[in-house]
Amino acid sequence: MKIAQFSDLHYCPEHLDEVDRCFSAAVEAAIEEDVEVAVISGDSTDHRVDLHSLSVQKLSERIHTLSNHCPVLMLQGTFFHEPLGTLEVFQYVGGKYPVFVATDIQQVALTEDNAWVSSLSGETPHFVFTEETLPKNTKALFSCLPTVNKAEMVSAIAADDHAALGDVLAELLSAFAPINTVAREKHIPTIGVSHGTVHGCLTEHGVPMIGFDHEFTTGSLFASKVQAYMLGHIHKHQVWENALPQYGTQRIAYPGSIGRLHFGEEGDKGWLFWEIDYRNAACMLMPTPAKQLLHIDFEAAPDVAEIQKVVGENPGAFVRIRYNIPEDQRHTVDRESLQKIVEQAGAKSVKIEGRIIPVVRVRAQGISQSKTLEEKLRKWCENTHCEAAPLVGRLPLLVNDDAETIASDLMHGKPPVPPTSADNGPAVSVTDNPVSVTPDVMPVTPGVTHVTPDVTPDVTPVTPDVMDAVTHPDKPADHPVATRNAKKQTPQQEVDLLDLF
């Protein structure tokens, strides 16, 4: 028996162009291969799509086209993507052959006249057939295990954690084994269809799914005694097989998503072409025209040459560029120009995502252990790779002069040289006689007049005339002279170097 398996179509406005192009091509290819049954193993829709939307209209058209060629089985997928009841409408869009929607755990028999018969129908409904209830003209037997609500199941079995879910599902799968064994003895192909995660499988990004709360293990799936187990939910194609002496070969497979929906998805996209009999099962991935999604990451500013090279090797790709850059360098990246360059290189679409890293200022290492202000300054210069001599030479000006005096000297063209004893008496040293100041003690330096912080001296602003009087003692004695010794003196405090310079 030839069966086409599609999975994870994810029809929605966001992905409509991609998935409809790919699924339409897949339907045409399946019809050309003359498949006898079509199976969609979950997540036909996405994002709780509205039934009146264009996405549902397009999906209905594809299902109708498929059902005009062969019977179709649709399985309930993730509740977040398609809430219960969403798929019910598709059972009414069947064409020449019926569409069966499996929303409950059950077995479904496909009869010789291409009708679907559920184990939940009839006088004694049950999730599995018995040898007596299995239709006599069955040509294929499907065991359906749609998405289960983990919270409800754990609550129902009174388990303390989700790990018990796997044990319950393993028992459920093993309950399919007796009737599947009977069907094999009658030369009837047996197929399992589920939507969930196999422990140890890989995601579309190549990440292993390791955990105790995943629904299935390969052992529990093989224990159902089906020849082929068709899975959905994981978007990466992968296959497991199990050969049993005198029994045949069992296979489990994910076809992956029908199209490429996210950046970074690995491998080809497509659908599975199955050939199954009562002893063996084989499958082959049939590629679809999925778009190329390139993601190019940089730890610093984007390398334009590298981007052009990669995009040039993959023309028509959808490109996402990510980069990290310090806040003070963000202006170096011209996003508009970068987008034009990438489009000219052959990209069909470009998405640029820049991560701005905040600049955090950190004090120079070891500066707090220095004893004097000059030592602190030298340490800061050492850590910031600055030349220390010019800064150390001007440090006495900051210690002995106020900002107004220094600014006035600069404005009138006087070079800011450290004061000498000829001008102001003994100069204040910042290295020979370090002064330790406490909030309650005012330092006293010989030759320097100090004014308490709460007293504002009457200081005449320094003008060219005043400076002339200072340099020419023959001027009248009552000429207003504002010397450096008359300025306000403040306690010497440890100052943040970033504020000083």
Coordinates of C-alpha atoms in Angstrom, one line a residue:
M1 CA 0.0 0.0 0.0
K2 CA 1.3 3.5 -1.0
I3 CA 0.5 6.2 1.6
A4 CA 1.4 9.9 1.6
Q5 CA 2.1 11.4 5.0
F6 CA 2.0 15.2 5.5
S7 CA 2.6 16.9 8.8
D8 CA 2.8 20.3 10.5
L9 CA 1.3 22.3 7.7
H10 CA 0.7 25.3 10.0
Y11 CA -1.7 27.2 7.8
C12 CA -2.0 30.7 9.0
P13 CA -1.8 34.3 7.6
E14 CA 1.9 34.6 8.7
H15 CA 3.1 31.4 6.8
L16 CA 0.4 31.2 4.1
D17 CA 2.6 31.9 1.1
E18 CA 5.2 29.4 2.2
V19 CA 3.0 26.5 3.4
D20 CA 0.4 26.8 0.6
R21 CA 3.1 26.8 -2.1
C22 CA 4.8 23.7 -0.5
F23 CA 1.6 21.8 0.3
S24 CA 0.1 22.4 -3.1
A25 CA 3.3 21.0 -4.7
A26 CA 3.1 18.0 -2.3
V27 CA -0.5 17.2 -3.2
E28 CA 0.3 17.3 -6.9
A29 CA 3.3 15.0 -6.3
A30 CA 1.3 12.6 -4.2
I31 CA -1.4 12.3 -6.9
E32 CA 1.3 11.6 -9.5
E33 CA 2.7 8.8 -7.3
D34 CA -0.8 7.4 -7.2
V35 CA -1.0 7.1 -3.4
E36 CA -3.9 5.1 -2.0
V37 CA -4.3 7.0 1.3
A38 CA -3.2 10.4 2.6
V39 CA -2.5 11.1 6.2
I40 CA -2.0 14.5 7.9
S41 CA -0.4 13.8 11.3
G42 CA -1.3 17.0 13.2
D43 CA -1.0 20.8 13.2
S44 CA -2.8 21.4 9.9
T45 CA -3.5 25.0 11.2
D46 CA -1.7 27.4 13.4
H47 CA -2.3 30.3 15.8
R48 CA -6.0 29.4 16.4
V49 CA -6.7 30.5 12.8
D50 CA -10.2 31.8 12.1
L51 CA -12.4 29.5 10.0
H52 CA -13.4 32.4 7.7
S53 CA -9.8 33.3 6.9
L54 CA -8.0 32.9 3.6
S55 CA -5.7 30.3 5.2
V56 CA -8.6 27.9 6.0
Q57 CA -10.0 28.5 2.5
K58 CA -6.7 27.5 0.9
L59 CA -6.3 24.5 3.1
S60 CA -9.8 23.4 2.3
E61 CA -9.1 23.6 -1.4
R62 CA -6.0 21.4 -1.0
I63 CA -7.8 18.8 1.1
H64 CA -10.7 18.7 -1.4
T65 CA -8.2 18.2 -4.3
L66 CA -6.5 15.4 -2.3
S67 CA -9.8 13.7 -1.4
N68 CA -10.8 13.6 -5.0
H69 CA -7.9 11.2 -5.5
C70 CA -7.9 9.0 -2.3
P71 CA -9.3 8.8 1.3
V72 CA -7.8 11.3 3.8
L73 CA -7.1 10.9 7.5
M74 CA -6.5 14.1 9.6
L75 CA -5.2 13.9 13.1
Q76 CA -5.7 16.4 15.9
G77 CA -2.5 18.4 16.6
T78 CA -1.3 20.7 19.4
F79 CA -4.3 22.4 21.1
F80 CA -2.5 25.8 21.0
H81 CA -2.4 25.6 17.2
E82 CA -5.8 24.0 16.5
P83 CA -8.2 23.9 19.5
L84 CA -10.6 21.0 19.7
G85 CA -13.3 21.4 17.0
T86 CA -11.2 23.3 14.5
L87 CA -10.7 20.3 12.2
E88 CA -14.3 19.1 12.3
V89 CA -15.2 21.3 9.3
F90 CA -12.8 19.5 7.0
Q91 CA -14.7 16.3 7.2
Y92 CA -17.3 18.1 5.1
V93 CA -14.9 19.2 2.3
G94 CA -14.3 15.6 1.0
G95 CA -14.6 15.0 -2.7
K96 CA -14.8 11.6 -4.3
Y97 CA -13.4 10.0 -1.1
P98 CA -14.1 10.7 2.5
V99 CA -12.1 12.8 5.0
F100 CA -11.9 11.3 8.5
V101 CA -10.9 13.6 11.4
A102 CA -9.4 11.8 14.4
T103 CA -9.7 13.9 17.6
D104 CA -10.0 10.9 20.0
I105 CA -7.8 7.9 20.9
Q106 CA -9.2 5.2 18.6
Q107 CA -8.5 2.8 15.8
V108 CA -9.8 3.4 12.3
A109 CA -10.2 0.8 9.6
L110 CA -10.1 1.6 5.9
T111 CA -12.3 -0.8 4.1
E112 CA -12.0 -2.2 0.6
D113 CA -14.7 0.3 -0.6
N114 CA -12.6 3.2 0.8
A115 CA -14.8 3.9 3.8
W116 CA -13.6 4.9 7.2
V117 CA -14.9 2.8 10.2
S118 CA -14.0 3.9 13.7
S119 CA -13.7 1.6 16.7
L120 CA -15.7 4.2 18.7
S121 CA -18.7 3.6 16.4
G122 CA -21.0 0.6 16.5
E123 CA -22.8 -1.1 19.3
T124 CA -19.8 -1.5 21.6
P125 CA -17.5 1.5 21.1
H126 CA -14.0 1.1 22.4
F127 CA -10.7 2.7 21.6
V128 CA -9.4 -0.6 20.0
F129 CA -11.0 -3.1 17.8
T130 CA -11.4 -6.7 18.8
E131 CA -11.1 -9.6 16.4
E132 CA -14.9 -9.7 16.3
T133 CA -15.5 -6.0 15.8
L134 CA -12.8 -5.5 13.2
P135 CA -14.5 -5.0 9.8
K136 CA -14.2 -8.1 7.6
N137 CA -13.3 -6.1 4.5
T138 CA -10.5 -4.0 6.2
K139 CA -7.6 -3.3 3.9
A140 CA -5.6 -1.1 6.3
L141 CA -5.8 -0.5 10.1
F142 CA -4.8 2.8 11.6
S143 CA -4.2 3.3 15.4
C144 CA -4.7 7.0 16.2
L145 CA -3.2 8.7 19.2
P146 CA -3.8 12.4 18.8
T147 CA -2.3 15.1 21.1
V148 CA -3.2 14.4 24.7
N149 CA -3.8 17.0 27.4
K150 CA -1.0 16.3 29.8
A151 CA -2.5 18.1 32.7
E152 CA -5.8 16.3 32.4
M153 CA -4.2 12.9 32.0
V154 CA -1.9 13.4 35.0
S155 CA -4.8 14.6 37.1
A156 CA -6.9 11.6 36.0
I157 CA -4.3 9.1 37.0
A158 CA -3.5 11.0 40.2
A159 CA 0.2 11.3 39.4
D160 CA 2.6 13.7 41.1
D161 CA 4.5 14.6 38.0
H162 CA 4.4 14.5 34.2
A163 CA 6.9 11.6 34.1
A164 CA 4.0 9.2 34.8
L165 CA 2.4 10.3 31.5
G166 CA 4.9 8.3 29.5
D167 CA 4.1 5.1 31.4
V168 CA 0.4 5.6 30.8
L169 CA 0.9 6.1 27.1
A170 CA 3.2 3.1 26.9
E171 CA 0.4 1.0 28.4
L172 CA -2.0 2.5 25.9
L173 CA 0.2 1.8 22.9
S174 CA 0.8 -1.8 24.0
A175 CA -3.0 -2.2 24.1
F176 CA -3.0 -1.7 20.3
A177 CA -0.7 -4.7 19.9
P178 CA -3.1 -7.7 20.1
I179 CA -5.4 -6.5 17.3
N180 CA -2.4 -5.4 15.2
T181 CA -1.0 -8.9 15.6
V182 CA -4.3 -10.3 14.4
A183 CA -4.3 -7.9 11.5
R184 CA -0.8 -8.9 10.5
E185 CA -1.8 -12.6 10.5
K186 CA -4.6 -11.6 8.1
H187 CA -2.1 -9.8 5.8
I188 CA -3.5 -6.3 6.7
P189 CA -1.0 -3.4 6.9
T190 CA -1.0 -1.7 10.3
I191 CA -0.2 1.9 10.7
G192 CA 0.1 4.1 13.8
V193 CA -0.5 7.9 13.7
S194 CA 0.4 10.2 16.6
H195 CA 1.4 13.8 17.4
G196 CA 4.0 14.3 20.0
T197 CA 7.7 14.1 21.0
V198 CA 9.9 11.0 21.0
H199 CA 12.5 11.0 23.8
G200 CA 15.9 11.7 22.2
C201 CA 14.6 13.1 18.9
L202 CA 16.2 16.2 17.3
T203 CA 14.4 19.5 16.8
E204 CA 14.6 21.4 13.5
H205 CA 17.6 23.3 15.0
G206 CA 19.4 20.1 15.8
V207 CA 18.8 20.2 19.6
P208 CA 18.1 16.8 21.3
M209 CA 14.8 16.5 23.1
I210 CA 15.8 14.9 26.4
G211 CA 13.4 14.9 29.3
F212 CA 11.1 12.7 31.4
D213 CA 7.9 14.5 30.3
H214 CA 8.0 13.6 26.6
E215 CA 5.1 11.5 25.3
F216 CA 6.9 8.6 23.6
T217 CA 9.9 6.4 23.4
T218 CA 10.9 4.4 20.4
G219 CA 10.3 1.3 22.5
S220 CA 6.8 2.1 23.4
L221 CA 5.9 3.0 19.8
F222 CA 7.4 -0.3 18.5
A223 CA 5.5 -2.2 21.2
S224 CA 2.2 -1.2 19.5
K225 CA 3.2 -3.8 16.8
V226 CA 2.4 -1.6 13.8
Q227 CA 4.6 -1.8 10.7
A228 CA 4.7 2.0 10.2
Y229 CA 4.4 4.7 12.8
M230 CA 3.7 8.1 11.4
L231 CA 4.5 11.0 13.7
G232 CA 4.0 14.7 13.7
H233 CA 5.0 17.7 15.9
I234 CA 8.8 17.8 15.3
H235 CA 9.7 19.8 12.3
K236 CA 12.8 17.8 11.4
H237 CA 12.7 14.6 9.3
Q238 CA 14.1 11.6 11.1
V239 CA 13.5 7.8 11.0
W240 CA 14.0 4.9 13.4
E241 CA 13.7 1.2 12.4
N242 CA 13.4 -2.0 14.2
A243 CA 14.0 -5.4 12.5
L244 CA 12.5 -8.4 14.2
P245 CA 13.3 -12.0 13.1
Q246 CA 10.3 -13.7 11.5
Y247 CA 8.3 -10.5 12.0
G248 CA 9.6 -7.9 9.5
T249 CA 10.8 -4.3 9.8
Q250 CA 9.1 -1.6 11.7
R251 CA 9.7 2.0 11.1
I252 CA 8.9 5.2 13.0
A253 CA 9.3 8.5 11.1
Y254 CA 8.7 12.3 11.3
P255 CA 8.3 13.9 7.9
G256 CA 9.0 17.3 9.4
S257 CA 7.2 20.5 8.5
I258 CA 5.9 20.9 5.0
G259 CA 7.8 24.2 4.6
R260 CA 10.6 26.1 6.3
L261 CA 8.9 28.3 8.9
H262 CA 11.7 29.5 11.1
F263 CA 15.3 30.7 10.7
G264 CA 17.9 28.0 11.4
E265 CA 15.8 25.0 10.5
E266 CA 18.1 22.2 9.2
G267 CA 17.7 19.8 6.4
D268 CA 15.2 19.4 3.5
K269 CA 11.5 20.0 3.9
G270 CA 8.9 17.7 2.4
W271 CA 6.4 14.8 2.8
L272 CA 6.9 11.1 3.2
F273 CA 6.1 8.5 0.6
W274 CA 5.4 5.2 2.4
E275 CA 5.2 1.7 1.0
I276 CA 3.7 -0.7 3.5
D277 CA 2.6 -4.3 3.6
Y278 CA 1.8 -6.5 6.5
R279 CA 5.5 -7.3 7.2
N280 CA 7.6 -4.3 6.3
A281 CA 7.5 -0.6 5.9
A282 CA 9.7 1.8 4.0
C283 CA 9.6 5.6 3.6
M284 CA 11.3 8.3 1.5
L285 CA 11.3 12.0 1.9
M286 CA 9.9 13.9 -1.0
P287 CA 11.2 17.5 -1.0
T288 CA 9.0 20.5 -1.4
P289 CA 10.0 23.9 -2.8
A290 CA 10.6 25.4 0.6
K291 CA 12.3 28.7 0.9
Q292 CA 15.9 29.1 2.0
L293 CA 16.3 30.8 5.4
L294 CA 19.8 32.0 6.2
H295 CA 20.8 33.3 9.6
I296 CA 24.1 35.1 9.8
D297 CA 25.4 36.0 13.3
F298 CA 28.2 38.3 14.3
E299 CA 29.6 39.0 17.7
A300 CA 30.7 42.5 16.5
A301 CA 29.7 44.8 13.7
P302 CA 28.4 42.9 10.5
D303 CA 31.1 41.9 8.0
V304 CA 29.8 43.1 4.7
A305 CA 32.2 41.0 2.7
E306 CA 31.3 37.8 4.5
I307 CA 27.5 38.6 4.1
Q308 CA 27.9 39.1 0.4
K309 CA 29.8 35.8 0.0
V310 CA 27.2 33.8 1.9
V311 CA 24.2 35.4 0.2
G312 CA 25.9 35.1 -3.2
E313 CA 26.2 31.3 -2.7
N314 CA 22.4 31.1 -1.8
P315 CA 20.5 33.4 -4.2
G316 CA 16.9 33.9 -3.4
A317 CA 17.3 33.2 0.3
F318 CA 15.5 34.9 3.2
V319 CA 18.3 36.3 5.2
R320 CA 18.4 37.3 8.9
I321 CA 21.5 39.1 10.2
R322 CA 22.2 39.4 13.9
Y323 CA 25.0 41.4 15.5
N324 CA 26.2 42.6 18.8
I325 CA 27.7 46.1 19.2
P326 CA 28.7 48.4 22.1
E327 CA 26.4 51.3 22.7
D328 CA 29.1 53.9 21.8
Q329 CA 29.7 52.2 18.4
R330 CA 26.1 51.8 17.3
H331 CA 26.4 54.7 14.8
T332 CA 29.0 52.7 12.8
V333 CA 26.3 50.3 11.4
D334 CA 24.1 51.8 8.7
R335 CA 21.2 49.4 8.6
E336 CA 19.6 50.8 5.5
S337 CA 22.8 50.6 3.5
L338 CA 23.4 47.1 4.8
Q339 CA 19.9 46.0 3.7
K340 CA 20.4 47.3 0.2
I341 CA 23.8 45.6 -0.1
V342 CA 22.3 42.2 1.0
E343 CA 19.4 42.6 -1.5
Q344 CA 21.8 43.4 -4.3
A345 CA 23.8 40.3 -3.4
G346 CA 20.7 38.2 -4.2
A347 CA 18.6 37.9 -1.1
K348 CA 14.9 37.8 -1.5
S349 CA 14.1 39.3 1.9
V350 CA 16.4 40.7 4.7
K351 CA 15.8 41.0 8.4
I352 CA 18.4 42.8 10.5
E353 CA 18.5 42.5 14.3
G354 CA 21.1 44.5 16.2
R355 CA 21.7 44.0 19.9
I356 CA 23.1 47.1 21.6
I357 CA 25.4 46.3 24.5
P358 CA 25.3 49.0 27.2
V359 CA 28.7 50.5 28.1
V360 CA 29.4 50.1 31.8
R361 CA 32.2 52.3 33.2
V362 CA 34.4 50.5 35.6
R363 CA 36.9 52.2 38.0
A364 CA 40.6 51.5 37.3
Q365 CA 41.7 48.3 38.9
G366 CA 43.9 48.9 42.0
I367 CA 43.2 52.7 42.2
S368 CA 41.7 52.4 45.7
Q369 CA 44.9 51.0 47.1
S370 CA 47.0 54.0 46.1
K371 CA 47.8 56.4 49.0
T372 CA 48.2 59.8 47.3
L373 CA 46.3 61.6 44.6
E374 CA 49.3 61.5 42.3
E375 CA 49.6 57.7 42.7
K376 CA 45.9 57.3 41.9
L377 CA 46.3 59.5 38.8
R378 CA 49.3 57.4 37.6
K379 CA 47.4 54.2 38.2
W380 CA 44.4 55.5 36.3
C381 CA 46.7 56.5 33.4
E382 CA 48.3 53.0 33.5
N383 CA 45.0 51.2 33.2
T384 CA 43.6 53.6 30.5
H385 CA 46.8 53.6 28.5
C386 CA 47.2 57.4 28.8
E387 CA 50.5 59.3 29.1
A388 CA 50.9 60.3 32.8
A389 CA 53.4 63.1 32.7
P390 CA 51.2 65.9 31.3
L391 CA 48.4 65.1 33.7
V392 CA 50.6 64.8 36.7
G393 CA 52.3 68.1 35.8
R394 CA 48.9 69.9 36.0
L395 CA 47.6 68.1 39.0
P396 CA 48.9 70.9 41.4
L397 CA 46.8 73.4 39.6
L398 CA 43.7 71.4 40.5
V399 CA 44.8 71.1 44.1
N400 CA 45.8 74.8 44.6
D401 CA 43.5 76.7 42.2
D402 CA 39.8 76.9 41.7
A403 CA 38.0 76.4 38.4
E404 CA 37.4 80.2 37.9
T405 CA 41.1 81.1 38.2
I406 CA 42.2 78.3 35.9
A407 CA 39.6 79.2 33.3
S408 CA 40.5 82.9 33.5
D409 CA 44.2 82.2 32.9
L410 CA 43.3 80.1 29.9
M411 CA 41.0 82.8 28.5
H412 CA 43.7 85.4 28.7
G413 CA 46.4 83.3 27.2
K414 CA 48.3 82.6 30.3
P415 CA 49.7 79.1 30.3
P416 CA 48.5 77.0 33.2
V417 CA 51.7 76.4 35.1
P418 CA 51.9 75.2 38.6
P419 CA 52.3 78.0 41.3
T420 CA 55.7 78.7 42.7
S421 CA 56.9 80.2 46.0
A422 CA 57.6 83.5 44.2
D423 CA 53.9 83.9 43.5
N424 CA 52.1 82.4 46.4
G425 CA 54.8 81.3 48.8
P426 CA 55.4 77.6 49.3
A427 CA 53.7 75.5 46.7
V428 CA 51.4 72.7 47.8
S429 CA 52.9 69.3 47.0
V430 CA 50.7 66.3 46.3
T431 CA 53.4 63.8 46.7
D432 CA 56.0 64.9 49.4
N433 CA 53.6 65.8 52.1
P434 CA 50.2 64.1 51.6
V435 CA 47.5 65.4 53.8
S436 CA 44.8 63.1 55.1
V437 CA 41.6 65.1 55.7
T438 CA 38.6 64.1 57.8
P439 CA 35.3 65.9 57.7
D440 CA 35.9 67.7 61.0
V441 CA 39.5 68.7 60.5
M442 CA 40.7 71.5 58.2
P443 CA 44.2 70.9 56.8
V444 CA 46.7 73.7 57.4
T445 CA 49.5 74.2 54.9
P446 CA 52.3 76.8 55.6
G447 CA 52.0 79.9 53.6
V448 CA 48.4 79.3 52.5
T449 CA 45.5 81.1 53.9
H450 CA 42.4 78.9 54.5
V451 CA 38.9 80.0 54.7
T452 CA 36.3 77.9 56.3
P453 CA 33.7 76.4 53.9
D454 CA 30.8 78.4 55.3
V455 CA 32.5 81.8 54.7
T456 CA 32.4 83.4 51.3
P457 CA 35.4 85.7 50.8
D458 CA 35.0 89.0 49.0
V459 CA 37.1 88.2 46.0
T460 CA 37.4 90.7 43.2
P461 CA 37.3 89.0 39.8
V462 CA 40.7 88.8 38.2
T463 CA 41.0 91.3 35.2
P464 CA 43.9 92.3 33.0
D465 CA 44.3 95.4 35.3
V466 CA 44.5 93.3 38.3
M467 CA 47.1 91.0 36.7
D468 CA 49.1 94.1 35.8
A469 CA 49.1 95.2 39.4
V470 CA 50.4 91.8 40.5
T471 CA 53.3 91.9 38.1
H472 CA 54.1 95.6 38.7
P473 CA 54.5 96.3 42.5
D474 CA 54.9 100.1 41.8
K475 CA 51.2 100.3 41.3
P476 CA 49.2 102.0 44.0
A477 CA 48.8 99.9 47.1
D478 CA 45.1 100.3 47.3
H479 CA 44.7 98.9 43.8
P480 CA 42.3 95.9 44.1
V481 CA 44.5 92.8 43.8
A482 CA 43.1 89.3 44.0
T483 CA 46.0 87.0 44.6
R484 CA 45.9 83.3 44.7
N485 CA 46.6 83.4 48.4
A486 CA 43.3 85.3 49.0
K487 CA 41.2 82.7 47.2
K488 CA 38.9 80.3 48.9
Q489 CA 40.5 77.2 50.1
T490 CA 38.5 74.0 50.5
P491 CA 39.4 70.7 52.1
Q492 CA 41.4 68.3 49.9
Q493 CA 39.0 65.5 49.2
E494 CA 39.5 62.4 47.1
V495 CA 38.0 63.2 43.7
D496 CA 36.7 60.9 41.0
L497 CA 39.2 61.2 38.2
L498 CA 36.4 61.0 35.6
D499 CA 35.1 64.3 37.1
L500 CA 38.5 66.0 37.2
F501 CA 39.5 65.4 33.6

